[in-house]
Amino acid sequence: MASLTVRQLDEALKKRLRLRAARHGRSVEDEVRTILRSAAADEAAFAAAPEPGAPAEPSKPSDPAAKKALLIIGGGIAAYKSLDLIRRLREHGIAVRVVMTDAAQKFITPLSAGALAGEHPYTDLFDTKLELDVGHIRLARDTRMVIVAPATADLMAKMAQGHADDLASAVLLATDRPILLAPAMNPKMWSNKATLRNAAQLRADGVHFVGPNAGEMAESNEAGVGRMAEPLEIAAAAEALLTPSSGALAGLRMIVTSGPTHEPIDPVRYIANRSSGKQGHAIAEAAAAAGANVTLVSGPVQVAPPHGVNVVQIESARDMLAAVEKALPADIAVFAAAVADWRTANNSKEKIKKTGKGTPELALVENPDILATVAHRKSKRPRLVIGFAAETEHVIEHAKAKLARKGCDWILANDVSPETGIMGGDSNTIHLVTKDGVEHWPPQSKNEVATALITRIARTMSGRP
Ligand code: C5P
């Protein structure tokens, strides 16, 4: 077997490889391995493909378990990548039916999309043949999911407003299937307040997102967040949505901490923080849906306990540590709780009264660090120990220091400055810090972060890169 030395590649290629590897959170060597593996899969798919002109493999509309996706191609320069996406989806065993907007047809032809999908794309809401034959309502329903790639700013605006003036928007309004958007646009358009508003609305409506990624744009001298996610990433996100996740963590025990802790001052007062528990609870729920046996150790929160999870409710950091240790052994532990760093040195048995002779002194002592305690255990250390780092400045730097100091395997860092709205809010922007580097995840709902994390954990536990 020939060996390949990355160092000997030309500089431009090395730069692109490094960028691509950073985006996927892999080492350059792992990225090269992934590319080679996918090329080998391409080769296998090519060998198995029918001769040109041969009838496409019949889809099985009566089989409810069949993996079928409706791909809506919007009008953007990234539409050329959607052709590759069709192939990637088919490699995942997903049958693809295509709808193209008018603008998409300015970038790629229905002929190319049809040749790859094995079926002519649908383009016109007022096509009599379509309406008599399949109809936009059937198009919206006879699929397990809808993917929009590229999702342009205009398509997102139409979706957020509920427009239905062409086939793509009518299908999106009519579908009750999961929708996955792969936005692609100029960085200025993506960061425009109107687009951010529409993206937030769509997330609140339960729409899933993959990307956009940061990098260079098709336009020269333009870079930033707005590149469509790579076809492989979109296909993996589609696969994750289509595959009932039961099983990915089957047989594994997992501990999740969530919410704030309350440290008593006296019987009625306590020290607390603004953690809502939304992120930790979402992770516990996603883990249970993936088949893990989950113990959720939660501080006082308003969010409902997730389904299928063993919930242990505690108040203080010391109670949380005791509950976590009691739940060991476990294969995986995710510490998403915002544990109070200090508690009062002596909490008063009676309510502290105003005496009129000055204010009471509150002496504080440090709480045990639950994450560090578990990560440094000699026995019963879970195989994967994951912490969070809520920071308001130097997010990555502090997270890297925390990874080393606490002895955990991964840190999910996020900026919790008040202007981000992350603390207590519904969305989150994660930077995954591991010993191999930093992976920047796009802004997503806390549920999407949970799904992405569980997918990542499942991959690691199964020994895949
Ligand atoms: O508070 P800090 O930023 O150090 O928290 C980082 C990580 O450590 C989080 O995952 C948090 O849940 C965990 N932690 C803990 N026990 C503490 C403090 C933090 O488990 N006493």
Short mmCIF file of C-alpha atoms and ligand atoms in Angstrom, two decimals:
data_model
loop_
_atom_site.label_atom_id
_atom_site.label_comp_id
_atom_site.label_asym_id
_atom_site.label_seq_id
_atom_site.Cartn_x
_atom_site.Cartn_y
_atom_site.Cartn_z
CA MET A 1 0.00 0.00 0.00
CA ALA A 2 1.47 3.42 -1.02
CA SER A 3 1.98 6.02 1.69
CA LEU A 4 1.11 9.68 1.33
CA THR A 5 3.01 12.54 2.98
CA VAL A 6 0.82 15.56 3.63
CA ARG A 7 3.91 17.76 4.02
CA GLN A 8 4.78 17.21 0.36
CA LEU A 9 1.45 18.55 -0.95
CA ASP A 10 1.44 22.04 -2.45
CA GLU A 11 0.81 24.98 -0.07
CA ALA A 12 -2.63 25.94 -1.42
CA LEU A 13 -3.87 22.38 -1.07
CA LYS A 14 -2.40 22.10 2.41
CA LYS A 15 -4.16 25.33 3.43
CA ARG A 16 -7.51 24.04 2.14
CA LEU A 17 -6.96 20.74 3.91
CA ARG A 18 -6.15 22.50 7.18
CA LEU A 19 -9.28 24.68 6.92
CA ARG A 20 -11.43 21.68 6.09
CA ALA A 21 -9.94 19.63 8.94
CA ALA A 22 -10.47 22.49 11.42
CA ARG A 23 -14.09 22.84 10.31
CA HIS A 24 -14.71 19.17 10.95
CA GLY A 25 -12.68 19.11 14.17
CA ARG A 26 -10.29 16.49 12.82
CA SER A 27 -6.56 16.32 12.46
CA VAL A 28 -5.29 16.89 8.91
CA GLU A 29 -4.36 13.20 8.71
CA ASP A 30 -7.85 12.14 9.78
CA GLU A 31 -9.35 14.51 7.23
CA VAL A 32 -7.25 12.95 4.46
CA ARG A 33 -8.33 9.50 5.63
CA THR A 34 -12.00 10.59 5.54
CA ILE A 35 -11.61 11.97 2.01
CA LEU A 36 -9.93 8.77 0.83
CA ARG A 37 -12.61 6.64 2.45
CA SER A 38 -15.35 8.65 0.76
CA ALA A 39 -13.54 8.39 -2.60
CA ALA A 40 -13.44 4.62 -2.15
CA ALA A 41 -17.19 4.64 -1.39
CA ASP A 42 -17.75 6.73 -4.55
CA GLU A 43 -15.86 4.16 -6.54
CA ALA A 44 -18.00 1.36 -5.10
CA ALA A 45 -21.21 3.29 -5.80
CA PHE A 46 -20.03 4.00 -9.35
CA ALA A 47 -19.33 0.33 -9.93
CA ALA A 48 -22.78 -0.56 -8.65
CA ALA A 49 -24.58 2.20 -10.60
CA PRO A 50 -26.91 1.18 -13.42
CA GLU A 51 -25.82 1.75 -17.01
CA PRO A 52 -26.79 5.20 -18.36
CA GLY A 53 -30.32 5.01 -19.65
CA ALA A 54 -31.21 2.02 -17.50
CA PRO A 55 -34.32 2.59 -15.40
CA ALA A 56 -33.66 3.99 -11.94
CA GLU A 57 -34.10 1.67 -9.00
CA PRO A 58 -37.79 1.73 -8.21
CA SER A 59 -38.59 3.52 -4.97
CA LYS A 60 -40.89 1.68 -2.61
CA PRO A 61 -43.59 4.18 -1.68
CA SER A 62 -45.44 1.56 0.34
CA ASP A 63 -42.45 0.88 2.61
CA PRO A 64 -42.78 3.32 5.54
CA ALA A 65 -39.26 2.51 6.70
CA ALA A 66 -37.71 3.37 3.32
CA LYS A 67 -35.34 6.30 3.63
CA LYS A 68 -36.67 8.99 1.32
CA ALA A 69 -35.80 12.65 1.17
CA LEU A 70 -37.22 15.49 -0.87
CA LEU A 71 -34.36 17.80 -1.80
CA ILE A 72 -35.32 21.38 -2.58
CA ILE A 73 -32.55 23.14 -4.48
CA GLY A 74 -32.62 26.91 -4.06
CA GLY A 75 -31.05 29.50 -6.34
CA GLY A 76 -27.51 30.12 -5.21
CA ILE A 77 -24.02 29.48 -6.48
CA ALA A 78 -23.78 26.58 -3.98
CA ALA A 79 -26.43 24.74 -6.04
CA TYR A 80 -23.58 22.98 -7.85
CA LYS A 81 -22.75 21.21 -4.57
CA SER A 82 -26.34 19.91 -4.39
CA LEU A 83 -25.55 17.63 -7.31
CA ASP A 84 -22.86 15.99 -5.19
CA LEU A 85 -25.30 15.98 -2.26
CA ILE A 86 -27.72 13.82 -4.27
CA ARG A 87 -24.95 11.23 -4.71
CA ARG A 88 -23.97 11.40 -1.03
CA LEU A 89 -27.57 10.91 0.07
CA ARG A 90 -27.94 7.91 -2.23
CA GLU A 91 -24.72 6.48 -0.78
CA HIS A 92 -26.45 6.65 2.61
CA GLY A 93 -29.27 4.58 1.09
CA ILE A 94 -31.58 7.61 0.91
CA ALA A 95 -33.78 7.83 -2.21
CA VAL A 96 -33.90 11.44 -3.41
CA ARG A 97 -36.70 13.29 -5.16
CA VAL A 98 -35.77 16.79 -6.31
CA VAL A 99 -37.65 20.09 -6.47
CA MET A 100 -35.85 23.03 -8.07
CA THR A 101 -36.78 26.70 -7.76
CA ASP A 102 -36.73 28.91 -10.87
CA ALA A 103 -33.55 30.56 -9.59
CA ALA A 104 -31.87 27.18 -9.01
CA GLN A 105 -32.32 26.41 -12.70
CA LYS A 106 -30.17 29.45 -13.54
CA PHE A 107 -27.26 27.70 -11.79
CA ILE A 108 -27.73 24.01 -12.61
CA THR A 109 -30.00 22.19 -15.03
CA PRO A 110 -32.89 19.89 -14.13
CA LEU A 111 -31.24 17.40 -16.47
CA SER A 112 -28.14 17.01 -14.28
CA ALA A 113 -30.15 16.83 -11.05
CA GLY A 114 -32.52 14.31 -12.63
CA ALA A 115 -29.68 12.14 -13.95
CA LEU A 116 -28.21 11.85 -10.47
CA ALA A 117 -31.53 11.40 -8.65
CA GLY A 118 -32.81 8.88 -11.20
CA GLU A 119 -36.05 10.82 -11.59
CA HIS A 120 -36.92 14.10 -13.29
CA PRO A 121 -37.00 17.05 -10.85
CA TYR A 122 -40.21 18.92 -10.12
CA THR A 123 -40.13 22.62 -10.92
CA ASP A 124 -43.58 24.09 -11.41
CA LEU A 125 -46.47 24.52 -8.99
CA PHE A 126 -48.89 24.96 -11.90
CA ASP A 127 -47.71 21.97 -13.90
CA THR A 128 -50.96 20.13 -14.71
CA LYS A 129 -49.17 16.83 -15.09
CA LEU A 130 -47.58 17.19 -11.64
CA GLU A 131 -50.83 18.18 -9.98
CA LEU A 132 -52.75 15.31 -11.63
CA ASP A 133 -49.94 12.85 -11.02
CA VAL A 134 -48.22 13.53 -7.69
CA GLY A 135 -49.41 16.97 -6.58
CA HIS A 136 -47.53 19.31 -4.27
CA ILE A 137 -49.29 17.91 -1.21
CA ARG A 138 -48.16 14.37 -2.08
CA LEU A 139 -44.65 15.66 -2.76
CA ALA A 140 -44.70 17.18 0.73
CA ARG A 141 -45.93 13.99 2.37
CA ASP A 142 -44.45 11.11 0.36
CA THR A 143 -41.04 11.59 1.93
CA ARG A 144 -39.47 11.05 5.34
CA MET A 145 -37.85 14.49 5.36
CA VAL A 146 -37.31 17.65 3.35
CA ILE A 147 -33.82 19.04 2.77
CA VAL A 148 -33.31 22.57 1.45
CA ALA A 149 -29.83 23.01 0.01
CA PRO A 150 -28.82 25.65 -0.71
CA ALA A 151 -31.32 27.47 1.49
CA THR A 152 -31.08 31.04 0.25
CA ALA A 153 -31.93 34.12 2.34
CA ASP A 154 -35.04 34.54 0.20
CA LEU A 155 -36.27 30.96 0.69
CA MET A 156 -35.70 31.26 4.45
CA ALA A 157 -37.66 34.54 4.52
CA LYS A 158 -40.52 32.92 2.60
CA MET A 159 -40.56 29.95 4.96
CA ALA A 160 -40.49 32.14 8.06
CA GLN A 161 -43.47 34.08 6.68
CA GLY A 162 -45.38 31.05 5.42
CA HIS A 163 -45.44 32.04 1.71
CA ALA A 164 -46.54 29.48 -0.87
CA ASP A 165 -46.20 31.19 -4.24
CA ASP A 166 -44.04 28.57 -5.97
CA LEU A 167 -43.61 24.81 -5.77
CA ALA A 168 -40.74 24.88 -3.24
CA SER A 169 -42.46 27.21 -0.76
CA ALA A 170 -45.83 25.45 -1.19
CA VAL A 171 -44.23 22.08 -0.42
CA LEU A 172 -42.43 23.53 2.61
CA LEU A 173 -45.69 24.94 3.93
CA ALA A 174 -47.57 21.70 3.28
CA THR A 175 -45.10 19.27 4.78
CA ASP A 176 -45.34 17.83 8.26
CA ARG A 177 -42.00 16.04 7.91
CA PRO A 178 -38.71 17.18 9.52
CA ILE A 179 -37.04 19.95 7.52
CA LEU A 180 -33.26 20.32 7.30
CA LEU A 181 -31.89 23.62 5.97
CA ALA A 182 -28.37 24.09 4.62
CA PRO A 183 -28.14 27.88 4.31
CA ALA A 184 -25.75 29.41 1.81
CA MET A 185 -25.35 33.09 1.20
CA ASN A 186 -22.97 36.01 1.36
CA PRO A 187 -21.76 36.59 4.97
CA LYS A 188 -23.34 40.07 5.02
CA MET A 189 -26.68 38.53 4.05
CA TRP A 190 -26.35 35.81 6.71
CA SER A 191 -25.52 38.34 9.45
CA ASN A 192 -28.26 40.74 8.35
CA LYS A 193 -30.78 41.25 11.15
CA ALA A 194 -33.65 40.14 8.91
CA THR A 195 -31.96 36.80 8.12
CA LEU A 196 -31.01 36.22 11.76
CA ARG A 197 -34.63 36.96 12.72
CA ASN A 198 -35.88 34.48 10.12
CA ALA A 199 -33.36 31.82 11.20
CA ALA A 200 -34.42 32.24 14.85
CA GLN A 201 -38.09 31.97 13.86
CA LEU A 202 -37.43 28.82 11.81
CA ARG A 203 -35.48 27.24 14.67
CA ALA A 204 -38.35 28.05 17.04
CA ASP A 205 -40.67 26.37 14.48
CA GLY A 206 -38.60 23.19 14.81
CA VAL A 207 -36.63 23.47 11.56
CA HIS A 208 -33.16 21.85 11.71
CA PHE A 209 -30.02 23.55 10.41
CA VAL A 210 -26.69 22.29 9.15
CA GLY A 211 -24.15 25.08 8.65
CA PRO A 212 -23.55 27.60 7.28
CA ASN A 213 -19.81 27.20 7.66
CA ALA A 214 -17.10 29.80 7.81
CA GLY A 215 -14.66 30.09 4.93
CA GLU A 216 -14.08 31.66 1.57
CA MET A 217 -17.05 32.56 -0.61
CA ALA A 218 -17.44 31.91 -4.31
CA GLU A 219 -17.17 35.69 -4.79
CA SER A 220 -13.53 36.72 -4.81
CA ASN A 221 -12.14 38.39 -1.67
CA GLU A 222 -15.18 37.46 0.38
CA ALA A 223 -14.90 35.31 3.47
CA GLY A 224 -16.95 34.72 6.61
CA VAL A 225 -19.89 32.64 7.76
CA GLY A 226 -22.19 31.80 4.87
CA ARG A 227 -20.70 28.86 2.98
CA MET A 228 -23.05 25.95 2.50
CA ALA A 229 -22.10 22.92 4.63
CA GLU A 230 -20.25 20.25 2.64
CA PRO A 231 -22.44 17.57 0.98
CA LEU A 232 -20.94 14.92 3.30
CA GLU A 233 -21.95 16.98 6.36
CA ILE A 234 -25.47 17.54 5.02
CA ALA A 235 -25.88 13.85 4.19
CA ALA A 236 -24.70 12.92 7.69
CA ALA A 237 -27.16 15.39 9.27
CA ALA A 238 -29.95 13.96 7.07
CA GLU A 239 -29.00 10.43 8.04
CA ALA A 240 -29.04 11.40 11.73
CA LEU A 241 -32.55 12.83 11.34
CA LEU A 242 -33.81 9.82 9.40
CA THR A 243 -32.30 7.06 11.46
CA PRO A 244 -34.29 6.41 14.56
CA SER A 245 -31.42 7.08 16.93
CA SER A 246 -32.44 4.21 19.17
CA GLY A 247 -29.42 2.04 19.28
CA ALA A 248 -26.53 4.44 18.80
CA LEU A 249 -25.92 4.46 22.58
CA ALA A 250 -27.79 1.27 23.42
CA GLY A 251 -26.34 -0.59 26.39
CA LEU A 252 -24.35 2.43 27.60
CA ARG A 253 -24.83 4.16 30.95
CA MET A 254 -24.68 7.93 30.99
CA ILE A 255 -24.78 10.57 33.72
CA VAL A 256 -25.82 14.13 32.91
CA THR A 257 -25.82 17.06 35.35
CA SER A 258 -28.08 20.00 34.60
CA GLY A 259 -29.40 23.29 35.96
CA PRO A 260 -28.08 25.48 38.75
CA THR A 261 -27.36 24.52 42.32
CA HIS A 262 -28.88 26.35 45.25
CA GLU A 263 -26.58 26.96 48.20
CA PRO A 264 -28.58 27.77 51.34
CA ILE A 265 -27.86 30.92 53.37
CA ASP A 266 -30.69 30.24 55.79
CA PRO A 267 -33.96 28.25 55.52
CA VAL A 268 -35.45 30.76 53.02
CA ARG A 269 -32.51 32.32 51.17
CA TYR A 270 -29.94 30.82 48.85
CA ILE A 271 -27.12 31.57 46.40
CA ALA A 272 -28.00 30.60 42.80
CA ASN A 273 -27.38 31.46 39.16
CA ARG A 274 -29.38 31.94 35.95
CA SER A 275 -28.96 28.45 34.49
CA SER A 276 -32.29 27.14 33.09
CA GLY A 277 -31.29 23.49 32.68
CA LYS A 278 -32.49 23.57 29.04
CA GLN A 279 -29.17 22.39 27.58
CA GLY A 280 -28.51 19.62 30.12
CA HIS A 281 -32.07 18.34 29.90
CA ALA A 282 -31.94 18.33 26.07
CA ILE A 283 -28.73 16.27 26.22
CA ALA A 284 -30.27 13.78 28.64
CA GLU A 285 -33.34 13.44 26.40
CA ALA A 286 -31.29 12.98 23.22
CA ALA A 287 -29.11 10.38 24.97
CA ALA A 288 -32.17 8.44 26.13
CA ALA A 289 -33.61 8.61 22.59
CA ALA A 290 -30.31 7.11 21.40
CA GLY A 291 -30.84 4.18 23.74
CA ALA A 292 -28.57 5.15 26.64
CA ASN A 293 -29.53 4.38 30.22
CA VAL A 294 -29.49 7.96 31.53
CA THR A 295 -29.34 9.34 35.06
CA LEU A 296 -30.01 13.07 35.05
CA VAL A 297 -28.85 14.82 38.22
CA SER A 298 -30.64 18.14 38.18
CA GLY A 299 -30.68 21.27 40.29
CA PRO A 300 -33.93 23.21 40.72
CA VAL A 301 -35.29 24.06 37.21
CA GLN A 302 -38.58 25.00 35.54
CA VAL A 303 -38.13 22.75 32.47
CA ALA A 304 -40.04 19.46 32.42
CA PRO A 305 -38.14 16.25 33.19
CA PRO A 306 -37.27 14.51 29.91
CA HIS A 307 -38.93 11.23 28.89
CA GLY A 308 -37.21 7.94 29.54
CA VAL A 309 -34.64 9.35 31.96
CA ASN A 310 -33.99 8.56 35.61
CA VAL A 311 -34.10 12.02 37.26
CA VAL A 312 -32.42 12.70 40.62
CA GLN A 313 -33.35 16.13 41.96
CA ILE A 314 -30.88 17.86 44.22
CA GLU A 315 -30.33 21.38 45.55
CA SER A 316 -26.71 21.94 46.52
CA ALA A 317 -23.36 21.16 44.88
CA ARG A 318 -22.53 18.66 47.61
CA ASP A 319 -25.83 16.84 47.01
CA MET A 320 -25.07 16.85 43.27
CA LEU A 321 -21.65 15.26 43.81
CA ALA A 322 -23.15 12.60 46.10
CA ALA A 323 -25.86 11.80 43.51
CA VAL A 324 -23.31 11.60 40.69
CA GLU A 325 -21.02 9.28 42.67
CA LYS A 326 -24.01 7.09 43.55
CA ALA A 327 -24.88 6.83 39.83
CA LEU A 328 -21.38 5.51 38.94
CA PRO A 329 -20.21 3.39 37.19
CA ALA A 330 -21.11 4.98 33.86
CA ASP A 331 -19.64 4.92 30.36
CA ILE A 332 -20.19 8.61 29.66
CA ALA A 333 -20.65 11.66 31.91
CA VAL A 334 -21.72 15.10 30.68
CA PHE A 335 -21.49 17.90 33.24
CA ALA A 336 -23.78 20.63 31.95
CA ALA A 337 -24.81 21.97 35.36
CA ALA A 338 -23.84 25.48 36.41
CA VAL A 339 -22.61 24.47 39.83
CA ALA A 340 -22.21 27.27 42.39
CA ASP A 341 -18.52 27.73 43.08
CA TRP A 342 -19.08 28.71 46.70
CA ARG A 343 -21.45 27.97 49.53
CA THR A 344 -21.83 29.73 52.86
CA ALA A 345 -19.42 28.58 55.54
CA ASN A 346 -22.23 28.06 58.04
CA ASN A 347 -25.77 28.28 56.91
CA SER A 348 -28.08 29.51 59.62
CA LYS A 349 -30.71 27.10 60.95
CA GLU A 350 -33.06 30.04 61.53
CA LYS A 351 -33.98 32.88 59.17
CA ILE A 352 -31.38 35.63 59.59
CA LYS A 353 -33.11 38.70 61.01
CA LYS A 354 -32.41 42.36 60.38
CA THR A 355 -30.99 43.63 63.63
CA GLY A 356 -30.60 47.30 62.78
CA LYS A 357 -26.95 46.92 63.78
CA GLY A 358 -25.38 46.56 60.34
CA THR A 359 -25.47 43.81 57.67
CA PRO A 360 -24.60 40.15 58.29
CA GLU A 361 -21.25 38.85 57.04
CA LEU A 362 -21.52 35.96 54.56
CA ALA A 363 -18.37 33.85 54.80
CA LEU A 364 -17.98 31.57 51.77
CA VAL A 365 -16.15 28.28 51.24
CA GLU A 366 -15.44 26.55 47.95
CA ASN A 367 -17.72 23.79 46.68
CA PRO A 368 -16.31 20.48 45.42
CA ASP A 369 -15.65 20.47 41.68
CA ILE A 370 -17.82 17.58 40.50
CA LEU A 371 -16.40 17.40 36.98
CA ALA A 372 -12.78 17.44 38.17
CA THR A 373 -13.50 14.92 40.94
CA VAL A 374 -15.04 12.42 38.52
CA ALA A 375 -12.48 13.05 35.76
CA HIS A 376 -9.58 12.43 38.16
CA ARG A 377 -11.04 9.25 39.68
CA LYS A 378 -8.69 6.28 39.66
CA SER A 379 -11.55 3.82 39.61
CA LYS A 380 -14.93 4.03 37.95
CA ARG A 381 -13.87 6.96 35.74
CA PRO A 382 -16.34 7.06 32.82
CA ARG A 383 -14.65 6.44 29.46
CA LEU A 384 -15.78 9.83 28.18
CA VAL A 385 -15.97 12.78 30.59
CA ILE A 386 -17.37 15.97 29.10
CA GLY A 387 -17.62 19.41 30.71
CA PHE A 388 -18.98 22.80 29.72
CA ALA A 389 -17.20 26.13 29.99
CA ALA A 390 -19.51 29.10 30.29
CA GLU A 391 -17.30 32.13 29.73
CA THR A 392 -17.76 35.83 29.14
CA GLU A 393 -14.28 36.51 27.70
CA HIS A 394 -11.31 34.63 26.16
CA VAL A 395 -13.70 31.72 25.64
CA ILE A 396 -11.37 29.30 23.84
CA GLU A 397 -8.30 30.11 25.94
CA HIS A 398 -10.20 29.54 29.20
CA ALA A 399 -11.81 26.37 27.86
CA LYS A 400 -8.42 24.91 26.90
CA ALA A 401 -7.09 25.67 30.38
CA LYS A 402 -10.19 24.08 31.90
CA LEU A 403 -9.77 20.93 29.80
CA ALA A 404 -6.28 20.46 31.21
CA ARG A 405 -7.04 21.52 34.78
CA LYS A 406 -10.18 19.44 35.18
CA GLY A 407 -8.77 16.38 33.42
CA CYS A 408 -11.83 15.86 31.23
CA ASP A 409 -11.87 14.66 27.60
CA TRP A 410 -13.97 17.36 25.94
CA ILE A 411 -15.13 20.83 26.86
CA LEU A 412 -18.10 22.47 25.19
CA ALA A 413 -17.33 26.16 25.50
CA ASN A 414 -19.88 28.90 25.05
CA ASP A 415 -19.99 32.65 25.51
CA VAL A 416 -22.59 33.50 28.13
CA SER A 417 -22.19 37.29 28.04
CA PRO A 418 -25.70 38.76 28.58
CA GLU A 419 -25.86 40.02 24.97
CA THR A 420 -25.61 36.43 23.61
CA GLY A 421 -28.87 35.44 25.36
CA ILE A 422 -27.47 31.90 25.81
CA MET A 423 -28.04 31.69 29.59
CA GLY A 424 -31.73 30.81 29.85
CA GLY A 425 -32.27 31.16 26.08
CA ASP A 426 -33.14 28.51 23.49
CA SER A 427 -30.06 28.58 21.31
CA ASN A 428 -26.36 28.06 21.82
CA THR A 429 -23.09 28.51 19.95
CA ILE A 430 -20.60 25.82 20.90
CA HIS A 431 -16.85 25.53 20.47
CA LEU A 432 -15.88 21.93 21.08
CA VAL A 433 -12.41 21.81 22.64
CA THR A 434 -10.59 18.46 22.72
CA LYS A 435 -6.94 17.50 22.95
CA ASP A 436 -6.94 17.38 19.12
CA GLY A 437 -8.12 20.97 18.61
CA VAL A 438 -11.15 23.22 18.48
CA GLU A 439 -14.27 22.70 16.42
CA HIS A 440 -16.58 25.69 15.95
CA TRP A 441 -20.22 24.71 15.71
CA PRO A 442 -22.73 27.06 14.09
CA PRO A 443 -25.41 28.75 16.23
CA GLN A 444 -28.10 26.15 16.83
CA SER A 445 -31.02 25.44 19.10
CA LYS A 446 -30.12 23.71 22.37
CA ASN A 447 -31.94 20.61 21.05
CA GLU A 448 -29.75 20.62 17.95
CA VAL A 449 -26.64 21.00 20.10
CA ALA A 450 -27.83 17.98 22.09
CA THR A 451 -28.36 15.91 18.92
CA ALA A 452 -24.98 16.96 17.52
CA LEU A 453 -23.26 16.08 20.80
CA ILE A 454 -24.95 12.68 21.04
CA THR A 455 -24.02 11.91 17.41
CA ARG A 456 -20.41 12.90 18.20
CA ILE A 457 -20.40 10.79 21.39
CA ALA A 458 -21.85 7.77 19.56
CA ARG A 459 -19.14 8.10 16.91
CA THR A 460 -16.39 8.24 19.52
CA MET A 461 -17.77 5.38 21.62
CA SER A 462 -17.94 3.19 18.53
CA GLY A 463 -14.29 3.96 17.80
CA ARG A 464 -14.95 5.91 14.58
CA PRO A 465 -12.92 9.11 13.97
O1 C5P B 1 -17.80 26.68 36.74
P1 C5P B 1 -16.81 26.18 35.69
O2 C5P B 1 -16.70 27.13 34.54
O3 C5P B 1 -15.50 25.74 36.25
O4 C5P B 1 -17.53 24.88 35.07
C1 C5P B 1 -16.92 24.10 34.10
C2 C5P B 1 -17.46 22.72 34.11
O5 C5P B 1 -17.26 22.15 35.39
C3 C5P B 1 -18.94 22.55 33.83
O6 C5P B 1 -19.08 21.38 33.08
C4 C5P B 1 -19.57 22.39 35.19
O7 C5P B 1 -20.74 21.59 35.13
C5 C5P B 1 -18.47 21.69 35.95
N1 C5P B 1 -18.40 22.01 37.38
C6 C5P B 1 -18.65 21.02 38.30
N2 C5P B 1 -18.55 21.31 39.64
C7 C5P B 1 -18.23 22.56 40.05
C8 C5P B 1 -17.98 23.58 39.12
C9 C5P B 1 -18.08 23.27 37.78
O8 C5P B 1 -18.96 19.89 37.91
N3 C5P B 1 -18.16 22.82 41.34
#
